[in-house]
Coordinates of C-alpha atoms in Angstrom, one line a residue:
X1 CA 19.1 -72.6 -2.4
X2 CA 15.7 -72.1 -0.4
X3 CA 16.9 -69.5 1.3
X4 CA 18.8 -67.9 -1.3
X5 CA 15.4 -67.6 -3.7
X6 CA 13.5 -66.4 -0.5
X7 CA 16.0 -63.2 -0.5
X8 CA 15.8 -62.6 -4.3
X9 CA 12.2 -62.7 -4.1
X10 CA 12.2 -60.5 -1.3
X11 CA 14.4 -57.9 -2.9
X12 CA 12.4 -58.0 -5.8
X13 CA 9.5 -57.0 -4.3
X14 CA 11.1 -54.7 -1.7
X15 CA 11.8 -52.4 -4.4
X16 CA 8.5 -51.6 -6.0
X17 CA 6.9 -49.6 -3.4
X18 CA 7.3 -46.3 -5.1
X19 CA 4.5 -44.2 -6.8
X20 CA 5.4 -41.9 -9.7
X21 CA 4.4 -39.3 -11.9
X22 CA 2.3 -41.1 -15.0
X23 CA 4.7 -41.4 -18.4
X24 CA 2.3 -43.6 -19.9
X25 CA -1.2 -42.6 -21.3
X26 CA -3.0 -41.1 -18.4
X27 CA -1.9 -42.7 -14.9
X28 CA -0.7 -45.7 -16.1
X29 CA 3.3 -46.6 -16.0
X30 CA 5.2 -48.0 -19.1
X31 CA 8.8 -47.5 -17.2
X32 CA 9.4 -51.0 -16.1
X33 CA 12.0 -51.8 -18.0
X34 CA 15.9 -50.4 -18.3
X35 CA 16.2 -52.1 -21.5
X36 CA 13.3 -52.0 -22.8
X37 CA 13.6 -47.8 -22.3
X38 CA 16.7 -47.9 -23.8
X39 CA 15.3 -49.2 -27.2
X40 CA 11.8 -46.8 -27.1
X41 CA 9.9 -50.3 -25.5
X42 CA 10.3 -51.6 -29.0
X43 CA 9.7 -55.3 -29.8
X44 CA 9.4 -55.5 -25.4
X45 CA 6.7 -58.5 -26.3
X46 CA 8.9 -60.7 -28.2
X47 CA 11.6 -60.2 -26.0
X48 CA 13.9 -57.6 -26.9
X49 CA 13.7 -55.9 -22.9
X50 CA 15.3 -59.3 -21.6
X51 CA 13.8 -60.7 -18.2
X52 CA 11.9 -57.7 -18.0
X53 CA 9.9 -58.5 -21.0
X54 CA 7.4 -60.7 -18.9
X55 CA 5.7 -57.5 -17.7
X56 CA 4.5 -57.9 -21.1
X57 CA 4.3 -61.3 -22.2
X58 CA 5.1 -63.8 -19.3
X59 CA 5.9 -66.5 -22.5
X60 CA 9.1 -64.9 -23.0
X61 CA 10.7 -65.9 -20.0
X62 CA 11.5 -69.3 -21.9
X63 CA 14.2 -66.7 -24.0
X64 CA 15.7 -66.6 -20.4
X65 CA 18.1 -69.3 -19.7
X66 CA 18.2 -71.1 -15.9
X67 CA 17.8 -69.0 -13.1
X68 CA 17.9 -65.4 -12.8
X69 CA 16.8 -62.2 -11.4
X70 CA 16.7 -58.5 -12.2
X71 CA 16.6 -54.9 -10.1
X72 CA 15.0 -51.8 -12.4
X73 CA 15.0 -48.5 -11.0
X74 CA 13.7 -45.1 -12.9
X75 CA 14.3 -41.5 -12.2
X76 CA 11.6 -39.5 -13.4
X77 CA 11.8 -35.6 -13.9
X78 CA 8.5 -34.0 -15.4
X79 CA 7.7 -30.3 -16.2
X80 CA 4.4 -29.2 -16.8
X81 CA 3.1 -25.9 -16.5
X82 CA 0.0 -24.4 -16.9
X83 CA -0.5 -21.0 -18.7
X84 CA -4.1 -19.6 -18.0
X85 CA -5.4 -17.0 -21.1
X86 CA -8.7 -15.0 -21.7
X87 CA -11.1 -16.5 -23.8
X88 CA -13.9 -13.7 -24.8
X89 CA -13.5 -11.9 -21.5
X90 CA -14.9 -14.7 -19.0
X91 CA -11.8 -16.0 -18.4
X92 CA -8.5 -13.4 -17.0
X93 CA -4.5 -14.0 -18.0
X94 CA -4.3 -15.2 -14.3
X95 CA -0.4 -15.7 -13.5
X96 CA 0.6 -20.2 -14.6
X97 CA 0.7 -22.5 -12.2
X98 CA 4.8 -23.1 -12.4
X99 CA 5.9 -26.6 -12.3
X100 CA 3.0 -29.0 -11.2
X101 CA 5.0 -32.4 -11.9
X102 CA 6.4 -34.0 -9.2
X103 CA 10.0 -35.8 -9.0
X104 CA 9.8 -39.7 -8.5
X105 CA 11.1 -43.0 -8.4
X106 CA 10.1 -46.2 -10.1
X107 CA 10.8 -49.5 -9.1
X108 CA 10.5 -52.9 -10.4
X109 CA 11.7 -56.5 -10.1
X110 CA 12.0 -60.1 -11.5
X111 CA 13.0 -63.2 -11.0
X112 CA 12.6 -66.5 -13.5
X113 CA 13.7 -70.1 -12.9
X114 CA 13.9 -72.7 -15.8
X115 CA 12.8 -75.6 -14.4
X116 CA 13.8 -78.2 -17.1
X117 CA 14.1 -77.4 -21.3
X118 CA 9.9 -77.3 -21.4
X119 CA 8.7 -74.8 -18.5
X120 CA 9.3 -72.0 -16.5
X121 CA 8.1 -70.2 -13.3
X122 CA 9.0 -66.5 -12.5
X123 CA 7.7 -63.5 -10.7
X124 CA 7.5 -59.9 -10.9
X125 CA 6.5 -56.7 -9.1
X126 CA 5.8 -53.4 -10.7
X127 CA 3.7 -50.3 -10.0
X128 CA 1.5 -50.1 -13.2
X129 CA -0.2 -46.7 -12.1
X130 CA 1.1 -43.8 -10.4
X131 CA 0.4 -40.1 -10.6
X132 CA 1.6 -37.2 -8.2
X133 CA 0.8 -33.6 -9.2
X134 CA 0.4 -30.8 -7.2
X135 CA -1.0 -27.4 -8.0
X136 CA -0.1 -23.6 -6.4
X137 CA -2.7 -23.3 -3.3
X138 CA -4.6 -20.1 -4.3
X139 CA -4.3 -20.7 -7.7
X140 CA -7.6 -19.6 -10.2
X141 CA -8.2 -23.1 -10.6
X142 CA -8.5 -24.4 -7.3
X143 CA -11.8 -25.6 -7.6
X144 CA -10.3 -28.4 -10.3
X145 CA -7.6 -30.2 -8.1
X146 CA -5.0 -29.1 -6.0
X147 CA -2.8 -32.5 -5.1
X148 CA -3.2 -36.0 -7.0
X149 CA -2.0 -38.7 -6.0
X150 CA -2.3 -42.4 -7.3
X151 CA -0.2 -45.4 -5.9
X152 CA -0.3 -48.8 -7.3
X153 CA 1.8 -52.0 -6.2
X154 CA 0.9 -55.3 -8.5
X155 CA 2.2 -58.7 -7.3
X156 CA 2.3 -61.1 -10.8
X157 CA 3.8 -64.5 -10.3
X158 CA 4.2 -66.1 -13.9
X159 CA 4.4 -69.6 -15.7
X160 CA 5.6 -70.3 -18.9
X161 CA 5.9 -73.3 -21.2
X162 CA 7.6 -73.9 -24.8
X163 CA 5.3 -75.6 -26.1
X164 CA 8.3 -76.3 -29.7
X165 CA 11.2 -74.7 -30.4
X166 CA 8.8 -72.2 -32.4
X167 CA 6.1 -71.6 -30.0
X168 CA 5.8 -70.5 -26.2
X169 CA 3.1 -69.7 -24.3
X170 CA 2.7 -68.2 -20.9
X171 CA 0.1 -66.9 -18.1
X172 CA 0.5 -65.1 -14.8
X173 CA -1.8 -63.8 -12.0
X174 CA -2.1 -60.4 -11.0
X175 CA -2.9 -59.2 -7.4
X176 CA -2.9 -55.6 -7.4
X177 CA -3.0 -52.8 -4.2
X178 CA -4.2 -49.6 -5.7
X179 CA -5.1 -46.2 -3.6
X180 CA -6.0 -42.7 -4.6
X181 CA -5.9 -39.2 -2.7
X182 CA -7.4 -36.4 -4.8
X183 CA -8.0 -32.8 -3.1
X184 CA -9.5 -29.6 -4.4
X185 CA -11.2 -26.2 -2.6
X186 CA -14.6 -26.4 -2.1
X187 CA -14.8 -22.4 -3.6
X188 CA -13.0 -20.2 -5.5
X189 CA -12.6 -18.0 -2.6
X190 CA -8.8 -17.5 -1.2
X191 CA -7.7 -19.4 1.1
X192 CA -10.9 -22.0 1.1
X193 CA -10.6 -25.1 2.6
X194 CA -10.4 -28.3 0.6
X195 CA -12.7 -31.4 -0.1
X196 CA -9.9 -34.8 -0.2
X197 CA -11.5 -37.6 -1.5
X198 CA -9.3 -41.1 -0.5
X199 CA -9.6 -44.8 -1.4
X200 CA -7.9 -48.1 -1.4
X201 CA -8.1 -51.5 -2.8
X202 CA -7.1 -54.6 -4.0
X203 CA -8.1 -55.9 -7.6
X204 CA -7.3 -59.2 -9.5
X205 CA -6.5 -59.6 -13.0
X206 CA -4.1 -62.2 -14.9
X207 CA -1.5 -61.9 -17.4
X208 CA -1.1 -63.9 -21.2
X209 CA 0.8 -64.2 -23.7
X210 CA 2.8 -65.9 -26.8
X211 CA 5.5 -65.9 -28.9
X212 CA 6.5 -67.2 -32.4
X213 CA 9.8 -68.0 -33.8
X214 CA 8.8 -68.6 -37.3
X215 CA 12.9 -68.6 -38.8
X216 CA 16.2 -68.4 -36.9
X217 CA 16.7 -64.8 -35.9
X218 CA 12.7 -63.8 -35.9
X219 CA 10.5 -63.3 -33.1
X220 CA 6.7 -62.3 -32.8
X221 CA 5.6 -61.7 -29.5
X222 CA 2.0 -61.1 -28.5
X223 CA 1.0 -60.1 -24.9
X224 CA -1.8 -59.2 -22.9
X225 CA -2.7 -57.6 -19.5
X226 CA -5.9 -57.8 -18.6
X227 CA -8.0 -55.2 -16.8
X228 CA -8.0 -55.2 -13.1
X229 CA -11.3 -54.2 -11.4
X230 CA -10.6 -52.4 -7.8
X231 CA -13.9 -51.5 -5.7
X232 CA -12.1 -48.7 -3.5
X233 CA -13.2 -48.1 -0.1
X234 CA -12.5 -44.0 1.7
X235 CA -13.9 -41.1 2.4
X236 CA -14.7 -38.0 1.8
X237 CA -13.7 -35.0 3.8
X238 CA -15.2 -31.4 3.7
X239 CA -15.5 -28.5 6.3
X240 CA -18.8 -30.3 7.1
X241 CA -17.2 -33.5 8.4
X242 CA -16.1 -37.1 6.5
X243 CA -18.3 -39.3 4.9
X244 CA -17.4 -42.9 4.1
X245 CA -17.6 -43.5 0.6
X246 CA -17.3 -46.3 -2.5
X247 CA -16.6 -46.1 -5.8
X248 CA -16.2 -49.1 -8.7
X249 CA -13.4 -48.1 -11.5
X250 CA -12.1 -50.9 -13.8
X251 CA -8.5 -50.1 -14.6
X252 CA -8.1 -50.8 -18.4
X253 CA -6.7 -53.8 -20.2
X254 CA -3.3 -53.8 -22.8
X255 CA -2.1 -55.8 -25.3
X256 CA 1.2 -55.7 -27.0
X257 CA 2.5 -56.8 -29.9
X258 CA 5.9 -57.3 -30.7
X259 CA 8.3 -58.4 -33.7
X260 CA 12.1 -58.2 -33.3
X261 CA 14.5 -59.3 -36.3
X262 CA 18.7 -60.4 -36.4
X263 CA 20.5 -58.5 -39.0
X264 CA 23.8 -59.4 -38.1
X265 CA 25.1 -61.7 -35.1
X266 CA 25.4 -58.0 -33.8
X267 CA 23.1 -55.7 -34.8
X268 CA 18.8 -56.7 -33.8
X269 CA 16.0 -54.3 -34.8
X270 CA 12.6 -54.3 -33.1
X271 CA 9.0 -52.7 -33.5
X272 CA 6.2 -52.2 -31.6
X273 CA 2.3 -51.2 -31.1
X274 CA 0.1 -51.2 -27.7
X275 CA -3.3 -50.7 -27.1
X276 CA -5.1 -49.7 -23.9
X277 CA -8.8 -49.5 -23.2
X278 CA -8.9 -46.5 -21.3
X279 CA -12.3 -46.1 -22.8
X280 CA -13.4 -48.2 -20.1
X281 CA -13.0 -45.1 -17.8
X282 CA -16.4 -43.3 -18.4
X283 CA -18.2 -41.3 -15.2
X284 CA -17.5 -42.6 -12.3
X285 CA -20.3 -41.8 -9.5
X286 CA -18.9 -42.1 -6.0
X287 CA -21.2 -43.5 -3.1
X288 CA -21.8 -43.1 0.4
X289 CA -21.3 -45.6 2.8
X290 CA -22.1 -44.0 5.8
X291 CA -23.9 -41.1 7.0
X292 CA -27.2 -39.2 6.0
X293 CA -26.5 -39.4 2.4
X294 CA -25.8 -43.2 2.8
X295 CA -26.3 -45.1 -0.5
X296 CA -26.8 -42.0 -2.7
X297 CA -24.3 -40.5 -5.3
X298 CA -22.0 -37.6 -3.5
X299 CA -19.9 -36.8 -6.0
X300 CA -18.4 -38.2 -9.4
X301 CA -15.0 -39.4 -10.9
X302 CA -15.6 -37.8 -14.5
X303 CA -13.2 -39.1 -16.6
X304 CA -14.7 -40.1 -20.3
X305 CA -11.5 -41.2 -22.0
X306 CA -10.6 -42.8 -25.1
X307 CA -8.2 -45.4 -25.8
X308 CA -4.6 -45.1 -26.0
X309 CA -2.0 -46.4 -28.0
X310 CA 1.9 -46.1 -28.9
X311 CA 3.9 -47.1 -31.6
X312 CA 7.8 -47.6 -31.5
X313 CA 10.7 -48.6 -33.2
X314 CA 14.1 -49.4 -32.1
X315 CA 17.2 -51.6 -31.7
X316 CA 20.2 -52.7 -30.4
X317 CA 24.3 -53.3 -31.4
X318 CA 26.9 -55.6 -29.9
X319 CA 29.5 -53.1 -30.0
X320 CA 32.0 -55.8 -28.2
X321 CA 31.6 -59.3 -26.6
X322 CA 30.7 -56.8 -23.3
X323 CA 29.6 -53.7 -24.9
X324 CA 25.3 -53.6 -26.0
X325 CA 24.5 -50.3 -27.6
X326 CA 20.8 -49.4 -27.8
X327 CA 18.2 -46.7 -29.1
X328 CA 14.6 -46.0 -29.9
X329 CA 12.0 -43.8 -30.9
X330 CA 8.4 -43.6 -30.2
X331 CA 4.7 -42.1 -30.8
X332 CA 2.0 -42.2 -28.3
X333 CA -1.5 -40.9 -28.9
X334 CA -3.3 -40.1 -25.3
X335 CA -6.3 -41.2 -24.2
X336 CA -6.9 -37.4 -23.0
X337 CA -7.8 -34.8 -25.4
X338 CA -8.8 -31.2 -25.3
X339 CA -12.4 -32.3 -25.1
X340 CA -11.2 -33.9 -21.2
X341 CA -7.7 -32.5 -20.4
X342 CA -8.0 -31.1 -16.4
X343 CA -5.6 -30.0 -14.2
X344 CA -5.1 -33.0 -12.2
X345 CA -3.3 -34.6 -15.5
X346 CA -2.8 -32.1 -18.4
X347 CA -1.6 -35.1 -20.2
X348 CA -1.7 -35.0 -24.0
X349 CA 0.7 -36.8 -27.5
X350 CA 3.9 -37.3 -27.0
X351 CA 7.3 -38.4 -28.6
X352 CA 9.4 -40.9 -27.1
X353 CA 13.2 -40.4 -27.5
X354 CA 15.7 -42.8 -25.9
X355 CA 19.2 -44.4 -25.8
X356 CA 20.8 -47.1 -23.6
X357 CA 23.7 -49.6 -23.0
X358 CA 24.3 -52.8 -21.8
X359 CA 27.5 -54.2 -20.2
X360 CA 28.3 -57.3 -19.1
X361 CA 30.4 -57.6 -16.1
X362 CA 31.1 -61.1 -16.0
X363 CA 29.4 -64.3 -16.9
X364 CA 26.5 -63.9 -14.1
X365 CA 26.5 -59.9 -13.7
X366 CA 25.4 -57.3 -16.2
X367 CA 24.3 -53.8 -15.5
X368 CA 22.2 -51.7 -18.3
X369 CA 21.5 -47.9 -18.5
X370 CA 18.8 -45.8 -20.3
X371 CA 18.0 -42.3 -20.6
X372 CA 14.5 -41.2 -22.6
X373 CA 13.0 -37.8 -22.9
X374 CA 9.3 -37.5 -24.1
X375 CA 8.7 -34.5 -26.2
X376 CA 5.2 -33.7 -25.4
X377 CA 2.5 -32.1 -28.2
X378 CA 0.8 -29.5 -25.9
X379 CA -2.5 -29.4 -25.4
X380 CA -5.2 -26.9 -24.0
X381 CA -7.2 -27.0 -20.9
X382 CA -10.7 -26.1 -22.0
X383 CA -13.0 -26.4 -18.8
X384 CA -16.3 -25.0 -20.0
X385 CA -19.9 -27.0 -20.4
X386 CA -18.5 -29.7 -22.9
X387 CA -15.7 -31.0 -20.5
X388 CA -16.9 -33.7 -18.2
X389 CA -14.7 -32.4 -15.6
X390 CA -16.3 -28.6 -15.6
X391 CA -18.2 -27.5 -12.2
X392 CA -19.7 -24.1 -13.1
X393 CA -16.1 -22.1 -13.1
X394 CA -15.1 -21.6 -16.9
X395 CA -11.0 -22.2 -17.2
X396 CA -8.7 -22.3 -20.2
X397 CA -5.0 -22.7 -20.5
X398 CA -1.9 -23.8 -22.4
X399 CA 0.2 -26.8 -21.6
X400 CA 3.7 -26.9 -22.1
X401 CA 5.5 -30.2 -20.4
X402 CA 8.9 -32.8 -21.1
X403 CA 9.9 -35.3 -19.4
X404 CA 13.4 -36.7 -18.6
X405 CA 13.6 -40.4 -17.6
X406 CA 17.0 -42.3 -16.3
X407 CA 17.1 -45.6 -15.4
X408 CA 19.3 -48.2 -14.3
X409 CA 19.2 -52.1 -13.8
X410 CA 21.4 -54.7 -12.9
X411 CA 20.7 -58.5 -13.8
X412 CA 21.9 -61.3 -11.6
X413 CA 22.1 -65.2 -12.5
X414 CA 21.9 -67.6 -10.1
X415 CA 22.9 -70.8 -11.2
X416 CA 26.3 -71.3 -13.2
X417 CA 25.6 -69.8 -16.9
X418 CA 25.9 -73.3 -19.1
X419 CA 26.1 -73.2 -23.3
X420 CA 25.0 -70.0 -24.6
X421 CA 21.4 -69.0 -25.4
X422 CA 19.9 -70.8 -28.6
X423 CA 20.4 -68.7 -32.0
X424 CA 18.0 -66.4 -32.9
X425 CA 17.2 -65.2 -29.4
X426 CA 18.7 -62.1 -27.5
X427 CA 21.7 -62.7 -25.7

């Protein structure tokens, strides 16, 4: 049994080293979750995304019977181009940048083991941030970014405890490894070399949450992931040479709140709202560690967003005893605005459109699919004096991206499967 949990954890974690394009506000990663996808991440806080549900709220591993596991992998296939236009003769219609978005994967694991009828210990590993763009070399806007890259991996064992049949409660630890790579040209001029700017870190946070079962067939969740403070360590290379350099960022906090609802013994509906203090990310000065310049400000990380949220709705149908059909539909308000849209991340509003299913193979296997597509509400690029981002070298341009997401999971239990789940909770 030892041995068999050592391999489970192992796979788990195995899984999650993969950075992606960013599908949640800004850089940050909502895809952790087949199920939870299929259904627009509705109601993911009481429950309703299964084992995968403790990303959100660690309590509702108590809806998860003995001892199981589960294997999430996304697909993720972004378009975003960029359309440069004239604005009063300082800017030209320079030629767009074509397709800046980046083809990734996304993986994620789980694992929860009931230890007797009261409390529960699990763990998961996700990538909560991720973002890989790249920009034409030689393109007008080179001085703003040509590649971005962000790679997370967070490491989040869980405990949970049911405290009455109505009331569960839950907290987890986060340890998270976080690293950035962000290159631009130092001019205008073709062909000019670039400045990279590279740093890595670990960070700490923890994980809460509770949920309510106030009448058979009702579930309020409420979740919360707390922000996770990383002081990366790099440097910073030009033409002149690299210079070792620090810089503090505070990756924001999220809480989720969640409410799903029985119909029917087949049919559950489920909505949701999330809240992330992005605001938190203001201007970030970068410092350096070594050389002349040591201890002075060399450059800055100017990001000055606001807060995101999202807002979702969604549910699922036992079609048969095997057979889980699923859907949801979403609304997310970005944290980046024309006022602080660049062209590292020309991220703006979007709608979240997605379907799923569920089958259950036999009594310890299931596999689940999910397919989303996120229609985005374009934006502008407006890189003049009242954009935090603008060095001296006006820029505007249109937006126009999607996103298709597929995703697949399968869900493993361990133990022999006993009496059925108690009423009222997903099956």
């Amino acid at each position: 049994m030892a041995r068999n949990t050592q391999l489970a954890f192992l796979l788990m974690a195995g899984v999650s080293l993969t950075a992606s394009q960013a599908y949640a506000g800004s850089f940050m990663l909502r895809e952790q979750s087949t199920i939870g996808l299929g259904q627009g991440f509705a109601g993911v806080a009481a429950g309703s995304a299964g084992l995968s549900s403790m990303y959100w709220n660690p309590a509702t591993m108590t809806f998860v019977p003995g001892w199981q596991s589960e294997w999430v992998l996304n697909g993720i296939f972004p378009q975003s181009d960029i359309k440069p236009y004239s604005v009063g003769g300082i800017t030209r219609d320079w030629p767009s940048t074509g397709d800046i978005g980046q083809d990734s994967f996304l993986a994620a694991g789980y694992t929860s083991y009931q230890v007797n009828d009261r409390l529960w210990i699990g763990l998961a590993t996700n990538t909560p941030f991720g973002l890989v763009t790249k920009n034409p070399f030689n393109a007008p806007g080179q001085v703003y970014a040509r590649t971005s890259k962000v790679v997370s991996f967070d490491i989040n064992p869980n405990i949970a405890y049911k405290v009455t049949d109505w009331l569960s409660v839950g907290v987890g630890f986060q340890a998270m490894y976080f690293k950035t790579r962000l290159s631009q040209a130092i001019s205008p001029a073709p062909n000019a070399p670039n400045a990279t700017l590279r740093g890595d870190s670990w960070g700490y946070g923890f994980t809460a949450g509770v949920t309510l079962t106030p009448m058979e067939g009702t579930v309020i969740g409420i979740g919360y992931r707390s922000s996770v403070k990383q002081d990366l360590e790099g440097n910073l290379r030009t033409p002149l040479g690299r210079t070792g350099v620090k810089a503090d960022l505070e990756l924001p906090d999220q809480l989720t709140i969640g409410i799903t609802q029985t119909v029917t013994p087949d049919l559950t509906l489920s909505a949701g709202f999330e809240w992330t203090k992005w605001s938190t990310f203001g201007i970030i000065p970068v410092i350096a560690t070594s050389g002349p310049a040591t201890g002075r400000q060399v450059t800055t990380l100017p990001f000055k967003y606001d807060d995101g949220y999202f807002v979702s709705v969604g549910g699922e149908y036992a079609w048969s005893p095997e057979l889980t059909l699923r859907a949801g539909l979403g609304y997310e308000w970005s944290p980046i605005s024309d006022f602080n849209r660049d062209l590292r991340l020309p991220d703006s509003d979007r709608i979240h459109a997605s379907i799923g299913l569920g089958y259950k193979i036999n009594n310890k296997l299931s596999v689940d699919l999910a397919y989303s597509h996120l229609f985005t509400v374009n934006g502008d690029i407006k890189l003049n004096a009242r954009n935090p981002h603008y060095v001296g070298l006006p820029y505007f341009a249109k937006t126009d991206s999607s996103v298709d997401i597929v995703s697949a999971s399968l869900t493993y239990r361990w133990d022999d499967p006993g009496e059925p789940n108690q009423p009222g909770i997903f099956k």
